[in-house]
Amino acid sequence: MEDLVIRDAEVVDGSGAPSYRADAVVDGGRIVAIVKEAAAAGCQRPTARRQLDAEGLVLSPGFIDMHAHSDLALLRDPDHSAKAAQGVTLEVIGQDGLSYAPVDDRTLAEVRRAITGWNGYGEGDIDFAWRSVGEYLDRLDHGFDGRGIAVNAAYLIPQGTVRMLAVGWEDRAATPEELNRMRQLVAQGMAQGAVGMSSGLTYTPGMYADDAELTELCRVVAEYGGYYCPHHRSYGAGALAAYREMIALTREAGCALHLAHATMNFGVNEGRAPELLSLLDAALDAGADITLDTYPYTPGCTTLVAMLPSWAGEGGPEAVLARLRDEATAERIRHVMEVAGADGCHGVPIDWDTIEISGVADPALAGHVGRTVARTAAERGEEPWATARRLLIDDRLGSTILQHVGHEDNVRRIMRHRVHTGGSDGILQGDKPHPRAYGTFPHYLGRYVRESGVLSLEECVAHLTGRPAARLRLPDRGLVREGHRADLVLFDPATVAAGSTFDAPRTLPTGIPYVLIDGRFVIEEGRRTDVLAGRTVRRTPGRR
């Protein structure tokens, strides 16, 4: 007898096709039968060891978070309800060009310091025994005492970390020998199971790579059937030029392109989403292989140190701190940020009223959290740069921020596009994280489907399931189909909603009573079980 039958569910299968009522049978971690209109047909209905009445619930594939920052959280938190409770069954990590493999001892220490604001330092609770991509993926598979992790994970090779390993933190072109080593590192990571490569081209040291260097690395990714996922060089003053650069670069390399958190932010881009979409449509119509992801909110989230000009980051974190402590150099940094517009702030002069501190590494600095830099500075009777500079130094670059620079019309227009997928860009670190970390997927279903009708239910589910699975080239995920893996979500379309808000960002969603990974309940009757069914999802070995 089969393991489970889900009765009378409204199936939204992830393809975008109209929903239908059915019984679904799960056995051995896969969907083994789908009986449409079983009750109405009067036929003998399937049986199983367990029967779940899904009357009033939608059955969909598990949601795929195309842009996640759970690189250490998956190893730190077996519960991981931030994602499991949303219905996320697969996260793509290794984002924005900075993560923890491949590394050597020096690079590991540097990258841990550089992205403390994203993931914490990991001191005391993670062993960091791996060095290669394959070893990191093996560590995820082992999970907690060999039982696995909370949700599945796929990995992108971080180009900034690769450059850190082969070149260091210098702002210069790679030598031929260094470029060859980077090619080898990318090839090794792809052979060990990575699904592609990411970049953070407003983050050091990845931003020091020129287009020729990136093109050569993308050629390697393409040889293995992967895709390139850039956080490109500007989401502000140079946004459209930055999108064009990535399209041209990947076309030259013959590599698939997935645009990370593809937004149009800052005042200079208000109302300009149609220009981006026209650019994408022209490239797609010309044969380009492009997808993108977005989160359904207007503010962004990153680290405070990311706002600095790129030259201030040369040499790594300790060099940054030394420049900040030097009065003359700190004044140069202030001028670039406040007057000229730093490349770290996307070429736009920084507005300190938009910079809200969302987390600090040092608990003694918690008084900054939830307040803009401008507000804290005014209360102290000092200029905003003085406040920001002191915080950067005292928190050793570990502070995270919310940046309130987005536009709702741009968000809505982009999410409707034919190659759009969902990604939370969820940073779980900090006392007041962005609510997208806990709410992206139910927020799509609640606000943008039920409340505003920006997307139909079938369209939205396809954006969150079938379309990202196709980008990841996963032949047996992302759809409710016989033979597919039973990574499934049951949600109530009348009540599903994000519980997280900017005031209470760690609140779990409502209206998602059941989530299954590999046919096992990780959320049951709205509560997290102790099941650890997550494993790594690796690219199929071999070159194209």
XYZ file of C-alpha atoms in Angstrom:
544
model
C 0.000 0.000 0.000
C 1.222 3.493 -0.866
C 2.386 5.941 1.781
C -0.074 8.813 1.335
C -3.112 9.906 -0.618
C -4.012 13.590 -0.709
C -7.758 13.753 -1.387
C -9.827 16.403 -3.136
C -7.049 18.955 -3.596
C -7.250 21.791 -6.088
C -4.097 21.039 -8.064
C -2.123 23.990 -9.430
C 0.567 21.986 -11.117
C 3.318 24.560 -11.744
C 2.965 24.666 -15.522
C 0.634 27.658 -15.662
C -2.242 25.472 -16.884
C -5.710 25.818 -15.290
C -6.151 24.121 -11.939
C -8.121 20.903 -11.499
C -9.477 18.829 -8.641
C -7.746 15.526 -7.953
C -6.456 12.920 -5.571
C -2.664 12.604 -5.528
C -0.871 9.478 -4.347
C 2.654 9.641 -2.894
C 4.943 6.668 -2.337
C 8.689 6.321 -1.915
C 9.211 10.065 -2.125
C 7.489 10.449 -5.500
C 4.071 11.195 -6.908
C 2.923 7.807 -8.198
C -0.648 8.626 -9.281
C -2.935 11.586 -9.924
C -6.634 10.796 -10.236
C -8.487 13.796 -11.629
C -12.023 14.536 -10.420
C -11.901 11.314 -8.434
C -14.956 12.052 -6.289
C -17.137 13.203 -9.167
C -16.170 10.307 -11.444
C -17.533 7.727 -9.059
C -14.518 5.489 -9.649
C -12.727 3.521 -6.996
C -10.555 6.018 -5.208
C -6.916 5.366 -4.386
C -6.028 4.244 -0.889
C -2.873 4.541 1.184
C -1.541 4.104 4.695
C -2.440 7.715 5.374
C -5.223 9.799 3.869
C -5.138 13.598 4.009
C -8.324 15.545 3.347
C -7.291 18.568 1.266
C -10.754 20.042 0.744
C -10.358 23.797 0.296
C -6.573 23.578 -0.151
C -4.384 24.070 -3.203
C -1.774 21.401 -3.931
C 1.261 22.825 -5.712
C 4.903 21.921 -6.213
C 7.262 23.093 -3.498
C 8.469 26.654 -3.964
C 12.004 27.230 -5.248
C 13.852 30.208 -3.795
C 16.113 31.251 -6.654
C 18.100 33.704 -4.528
C 18.796 32.615 -0.951
C 21.444 33.463 1.633
C 21.117 30.341 3.797
C 24.688 29.166 3.188
C 25.403 28.816 6.914
C 21.830 28.830 8.237
C 21.241 25.398 6.721
C 24.116 24.092 8.857
C 23.278 26.123 11.937
C 19.500 25.705 12.247
C 17.862 22.290 11.767
C 14.427 23.901 12.109
C 14.920 26.597 9.427
C 11.244 27.544 9.582
C 12.086 30.851 7.932
C 11.965 28.945 4.657
C 10.225 25.645 5.429
C 7.111 27.380 6.763
C 6.837 29.397 3.535
C 6.600 26.227 1.478
C 10.158 26.527 0.180
C 11.517 23.085 -0.623
C 14.668 24.163 -2.522
C 17.002 27.140 -2.073
C 19.717 28.305 -4.468
C 22.667 29.518 -2.378
C 26.175 30.774 -3.152
C 24.720 34.077 -4.314
C 26.161 37.486 -5.179
C 29.645 36.169 -5.798
C 30.526 35.550 -2.146
C 30.249 32.243 -0.308
C 32.343 29.607 1.419
C 33.658 27.324 -1.329
C 36.075 26.967 -2.995
C 38.502 28.347 -0.420
C 41.837 27.833 1.233
C 42.605 28.725 4.851
C 43.386 32.365 4.049
C 40.386 32.904 1.809
C 37.988 31.211 4.205
C 38.973 33.599 6.998
C 38.603 36.572 4.663
C 35.220 35.613 3.253
C 33.849 34.811 6.703
C 34.762 38.332 7.774
C 33.536 39.922 4.531
C 29.994 38.510 4.722
C 29.468 38.365 8.461
C 26.548 40.717 7.886
C 24.874 38.186 5.595
C 25.448 34.956 7.481
C 27.144 35.659 10.790
C 30.704 34.583 11.434
C 29.846 30.979 12.281
C 32.210 30.927 15.233
C 31.593 28.000 17.579
C 28.685 26.388 15.756
C 30.110 25.383 12.348
C 33.230 23.340 11.754
C 34.271 24.814 8.342
C 36.163 21.620 7.562
C 35.466 21.788 3.824
C 37.557 23.592 1.208
C 36.158 22.539 -2.186
C 32.657 22.930 -3.603
C 32.153 19.183 -3.466
C 33.193 19.021 0.191
C 30.788 21.839 1.074
C 27.934 20.049 -0.703
C 28.855 16.817 1.086
C 28.731 18.696 4.388
C 25.217 19.909 3.570
C 24.155 16.370 2.682
C 25.456 15.125 6.011
C 23.557 17.910 7.726
C 22.786 17.236 11.359
C 24.230 13.899 12.510
C 23.843 12.491 9.016
C 20.102 13.178 8.911
C 20.197 15.972 6.334
C 19.076 19.592 6.350
C 15.699 21.319 6.547
C 15.209 21.972 2.805
C 17.007 21.089 -0.401
C 19.865 23.274 -1.650
C 21.591 23.989 -4.970
C 24.867 25.903 -5.154
C 26.332 28.614 -7.381
C 30.116 28.996 -7.558
C 30.836 32.475 -6.157
C 33.020 34.369 -8.623
C 34.178 36.888 -6.009
C 35.434 34.098 -3.772
C 37.151 32.465 -6.755
C 38.893 35.755 -7.537
C 39.804 36.162 -3.869
C 41.440 32.731 -4.001
C 43.304 33.208 -7.292
C 44.063 36.955 -7.352
C 43.374 38.356 -3.893
C 41.725 41.698 -3.143
C 43.640 43.797 -5.679
C 41.844 46.077 -8.139
C 43.597 44.980 -11.307
C 43.266 42.658 -14.264
C 44.075 39.016 -13.637
C 47.276 37.679 -15.149
C 46.962 34.838 -17.683
C 48.081 32.398 -15.001
C 45.504 33.717 -12.525
C 42.744 33.597 -15.116
C 43.666 30.020 -15.933
C 43.462 29.115 -12.251
C 40.035 30.738 -12.000
C 38.881 28.727 -15.007
C 40.110 25.563 -13.301
C 38.354 26.431 -10.030
C 35.075 27.080 -11.830
C 35.406 23.854 -13.823
C 36.111 21.881 -10.661
C 33.116 23.393 -8.888
C 30.826 22.642 -11.810
C 32.140 19.075 -12.040
C 31.452 18.673 -8.314
C 27.797 19.634 -8.706
C 27.337 23.411 -8.772
C 24.476 24.571 -11.004
C 26.203 27.733 -12.188
C 28.226 30.758 -11.122
C 27.210 33.954 -9.331
C 28.814 37.397 -9.193
C 28.461 40.426 -6.967
C 29.629 43.195 -9.234
C 29.074 45.925 -6.664
C 30.968 43.877 -4.030
C 34.721 43.555 -3.666
C 36.725 41.745 -4.911
C 34.384 40.336 -7.577
C 33.652 43.810 -8.950
C 37.315 44.176 -9.967
C 36.804 41.640 -12.790
C 36.390 43.141 -16.250
C 34.055 41.808 -18.908
C 36.763 39.779 -20.639
C 37.524 37.917 -17.420
C 33.851 37.270 -16.691
C 33.263 36.087 -20.247
C 36.031 33.506 -19.967
C 34.588 32.138 -16.728
C 31.107 32.053 -18.260
C 32.469 29.977 -21.131
C 33.475 27.337 -18.583
C 30.047 27.472 -16.926
C 28.405 27.036 -20.327
C 30.543 23.979 -21.100
C 28.949 22.266 -18.111
C 25.403 23.350 -18.907
C 25.178 25.837 -16.041
C 24.006 29.425 -15.874
C 25.479 32.761 -14.829
C 23.696 34.670 -12.048
C 25.110 38.187 -11.700
C 24.281 40.857 -9.203
C 25.313 43.295 -11.910
C 27.226 46.547 -11.696
C 24.363 48.940 -10.995
C 20.719 48.881 -9.965
C 20.662 52.681 -9.883
C 22.133 55.324 -12.189
C 23.637 52.767 -14.563
C 21.020 50.036 -14.296
C 20.027 49.665 -17.949
C 23.636 49.779 -19.108
C 24.481 47.125 -16.523
C 21.694 44.854 -17.778
C 22.891 45.322 -21.362
C 26.429 44.448 -20.274
C 25.328 41.141 -18.763
C 23.211 40.225 -21.783
C 26.049 40.954 -24.218
C 28.629 39.184 -22.069
C 26.661 35.950 -21.770
C 25.682 35.972 -25.442
C 29.400 36.208 -26.280
C 30.159 33.323 -23.908
C 27.216 31.192 -25.047
C 26.044 30.970 -21.438
C 22.536 31.042 -19.989
C 21.798 34.156 -17.903
C 19.732 34.516 -14.747
C 19.510 38.106 -13.490
C 19.623 38.290 -9.702
C 17.001 40.422 -7.907
C 16.263 42.203 -11.173
C 14.965 45.487 -9.819
C 14.984 49.109 -10.992
C 15.691 51.149 -7.869
C 16.409 54.720 -6.754
C 14.684 57.900 -7.916
C 16.448 57.862 -11.278
C 14.583 54.657 -12.222
C 11.058 55.397 -11.072
C 8.656 54.248 -13.789
C 11.420 52.764 -15.960
C 10.608 49.060 -15.632
C 9.128 49.004 -19.184
C 12.539 49.969 -20.565
C 14.135 46.985 -18.832
C 11.398 44.635 -20.027
C 11.740 45.865 -23.611
C 15.474 45.213 -23.418
C 14.825 41.674 -22.159
C 12.163 40.989 -24.767
C 14.464 42.065 -27.591
C 17.220 39.775 -26.317
C 14.829 36.847 -25.810
C 13.352 37.292 -29.270
C 16.892 37.230 -30.666
C 17.498 33.838 -29.039
C 19.067 34.706 -25.679
C 18.496 32.300 -22.784
C 17.497 34.623 -19.936
C 15.533 34.362 -16.701
C 15.375 36.622 -13.664
C 14.206 36.659 -10.065
C 12.685 39.325 -7.836
C 11.314 39.696 -4.327
C 7.841 41.283 -3.856
C 8.914 44.279 -1.761
C 10.329 47.740 -2.464
C 13.235 48.083 0.029
C 16.511 46.295 -0.567
C 18.830 44.736 1.984
C 22.603 44.432 2.120
C 25.545 45.383 4.331
C 26.528 48.917 5.251
C 30.085 48.367 4.032
C 28.713 47.521 0.572
C 27.801 51.210 0.162
C 31.473 52.247 0.092
C 33.307 52.951 -3.174
C 35.113 49.975 -4.658
C 38.576 51.460 -4.166
C 37.943 51.554 -0.434
C 37.567 47.771 -0.413
C 40.849 46.932 -2.115
C 42.961 44.704 0.124
C 40.106 43.160 2.083
C 38.267 43.884 5.329
C 41.266 44.946 7.422
C 42.335 47.385 4.723
C 38.819 48.856 4.687
C 38.944 49.419 8.439
C 42.344 51.076 8.160
C 41.018 53.508 5.531
C 37.992 54.311 7.674
C 40.231 55.113 10.653
C 42.383 57.496 8.584
C 40.798 60.977 8.650
C 41.863 62.082 5.186
C 40.862 58.820 3.502
C 37.558 58.721 5.361
C 36.793 62.215 4.076
C 37.486 61.051 0.493
C 35.080 58.157 1.041
C 32.413 60.535 2.385
C 32.727 62.846 -0.613
C 32.344 60.023 -3.104
C 29.357 58.578 -1.271
C 27.499 61.831 -0.598
C 28.407 63.935 -3.639
C 29.622 61.889 -6.581
C 27.746 58.647 -5.951
C 29.808 55.577 -5.086
C 29.744 52.497 -7.286
C 28.896 50.574 -4.109
C 25.702 52.662 -3.929
C 24.975 52.126 -7.635
C 26.276 55.508 -8.752
C 23.668 57.459 -6.771
C 24.617 59.910 -3.984
C 23.585 58.239 -0.760
C 20.492 59.453 1.074
C 21.057 58.603 4.724
C 17.322 58.873 5.388
C 16.877 55.694 3.298
C 19.531 53.677 5.161
C 17.987 51.791 8.085
C 20.234 49.618 10.241
C 18.696 46.132 10.355
C 21.362 44.202 12.246
C 24.699 44.471 13.993
C 27.368 41.896 14.745
C 28.194 43.427 18.136
C 25.204 43.279 20.534
C 26.490 46.403 22.273
C 25.504 48.362 19.162
C 21.894 47.151 19.103
C 20.613 50.668 19.752
C 21.222 51.432 16.065
C 18.828 48.722 14.870
C 15.521 49.872 13.436
C 16.710 53.451 12.999
C 17.986 55.273 9.957
C 21.513 56.603 9.969
C 20.098 60.104 9.493
C 17.854 59.795 12.558
C 20.616 58.516 14.826
C 22.948 61.236 13.584
C 20.376 63.967 14.238
C 19.813 62.723 17.771
C 23.559 62.773 18.377
C 23.997 66.196 16.820
C 26.464 65.004 14.188
C 26.636 64.503 10.439
C 25.295 61.163 9.120
C 28.700 60.099 7.777
C 30.192 60.426 11.267
C 27.530 58.034 12.574
C 27.955 55.582 9.712
C 31.747 55.667 9.911
C 31.770 54.998 13.644
C 29.322 52.112 13.231
C 31.381 50.532 10.458
C 34.496 50.639 12.617
C 32.915 49.596 15.903
C 30.955 46.731 14.308
C 33.964 45.653 12.239
C 31.929 45.937 9.011
C 29.274 43.509 10.306
C 26.222 45.817 10.109
C 23.328 45.076 7.757
C 20.913 47.620 6.332
C 17.526 48.031 4.722
C 17.717 50.489 1.827
C 14.352 52.123 1.108
C 14.816 53.006 -2.572
C 12.351 50.855 -4.550
C 9.170 51.588 -6.524
C 5.969 49.540 -6.328
C 5.043 50.001 -9.990
C 8.445 48.675 -11.079
C 8.053 45.685 -8.741
C 4.636 44.810 -10.167
C 5.591 45.214 -13.810
C 8.715 43.069 -13.531
C 6.953 40.232 -11.675
C 4.524 39.846 -14.565
C 7.260 39.133 -17.103
C 7.367 35.810 -18.950
C 10.814 34.828 -17.586
C 10.255 35.984 -13.999
C 10.868 33.687 -11.024
C 10.696 34.272 -7.275
C 13.705 34.815 -5.050
C 13.692 36.050 -1.481
C 17.245 37.444 -1.303
C 16.544 36.717 2.342
C 19.299 37.637 4.789
C 18.437 35.823 8.015
C 21.096 37.586 10.079
C 20.404 40.592 12.287
C 17.886 41.733 14.872
C 15.509 43.259 12.312
C 15.965 41.433 9.007
C 14.024 42.271 5.873
C 10.602 40.562 6.069
C 11.237 38.978 2.671
C 13.402 36.383 4.444
C 10.324 34.960 6.186
C 7.544 36.100 3.862
C 8.394 36.262 0.148
C 6.384 33.295 -1.132
C 3.167 33.704 0.881
C 3.395 37.440 0.143
C 3.279 36.688 -3.580
C 0.221 34.471 -3.068
C -1.566 36.711 -0.604
C -0.914 40.264 -1.749
C -0.173 39.894 -5.448
C -2.610 37.076 -6.299
C -5.573 37.238 -3.927
C -5.597 40.912 -2.952
C -4.421 42.779 -6.042
C -4.713 40.276 -8.898
C -1.358 41.234 -10.387
C -0.873 37.526 -11.171
C -3.377 34.714 -11.444
C -2.876 31.848 -9.032
C -1.730 29.527 -11.813
C 0.711 32.114 -13.182
C 2.162 32.861 -9.771
C 2.704 29.214 -8.850
C 4.431 28.645 -12.201
C 6.775 31.576 -11.451
C 7.651 30.005 -8.080
C 7.944 26.345 -9.130
C 7.960 25.108 -12.724
C 9.875 27.992 -14.234
C 12.755 27.957 -11.723
C 12.962 24.151 -11.970
C 13.373 24.529 -15.728
C 16.164 27.068 -15.240
C 17.900 24.639 -12.872
C 17.369 21.822 -15.399
C 15.619 19.606 -12.873
C 13.598 17.083 -14.871
C 11.627 15.686 -11.938
C 10.873 18.763 -9.821
C 8.750 21.865 -10.115
C 5.564 20.212 -11.375
C 2.803 18.079 -9.909
C 3.267 15.125 -12.264
C 3.325 11.375 -11.920
C 6.909 10.277 -11.422
C 8.049 13.639 -10.070
C 9.535 14.044 -6.620
C 6.983 14.678 -3.918
C 8.232 18.128 -2.922
C 4.777 19.602 -2.364
C 2.897 22.423 -0.657
C -0.722 22.537 0.478
C -1.994 26.070 1.123
C -5.308 27.813 1.629
C -5.721 30.389 -1.169
C -8.236 32.334 0.931
C -5.900 32.895 3.879
C -2.296 32.408 2.765
C -0.297 35.486 3.717
C 3.080 36.599 4.988
C 3.071 37.078 8.739
C 6.379 38.939 8.607
C 6.362 42.720 8.570
C 9.031 45.388 8.877
C 8.096 45.733 12.548
C 7.914 41.963 13.210
C 10.078 40.411 10.492
C 10.473 36.934 12.002
C 6.734 36.175 12.144
C 5.832 32.978 10.274
C 3.212 32.918 7.500
C -0.395 31.803 7.719
C -2.401 29.536 5.467
C 0.297 26.930 4.696
C -0.627 23.876 6.783
C 1.405 21.207 4.952
C 4.793 21.058 3.253
C 6.415 17.835 2.049
C 9.971 17.193 0.905
C 10.692 13.826 -0.653
C 7.208 12.729 0.441
C 7.879 13.494 4.125
C 6.076 16.172 6.109
C 8.349 19.010 7.172
C 5.316 21.178 8.021
C 2.259 19.334 9.354
C -0.921 21.025 10.526
C 0.978 24.299 10.438
C 3.831 23.165 12.702
C 7.421 22.268 11.941
C 8.163 18.572 12.356
C 11.606 17.183 13.204
C 12.041 15.781 9.674
C 15.302 16.699 7.907
C 14.549 15.629 4.343
C 16.700 18.222 2.575
C 19.708 17.285 0.444
C 21.846 19.003 -2.163
C 20.535 19.140 -5.707
C 23.561 18.829 -7.935
C 24.047 19.496 -11.614
C 24.266 16.311 -13.630
C 27.971 15.411 -14.032
C 29.755 15.826 -17.349
C 30.219 18.514 -19.960
C 27.701 19.346 -22.644
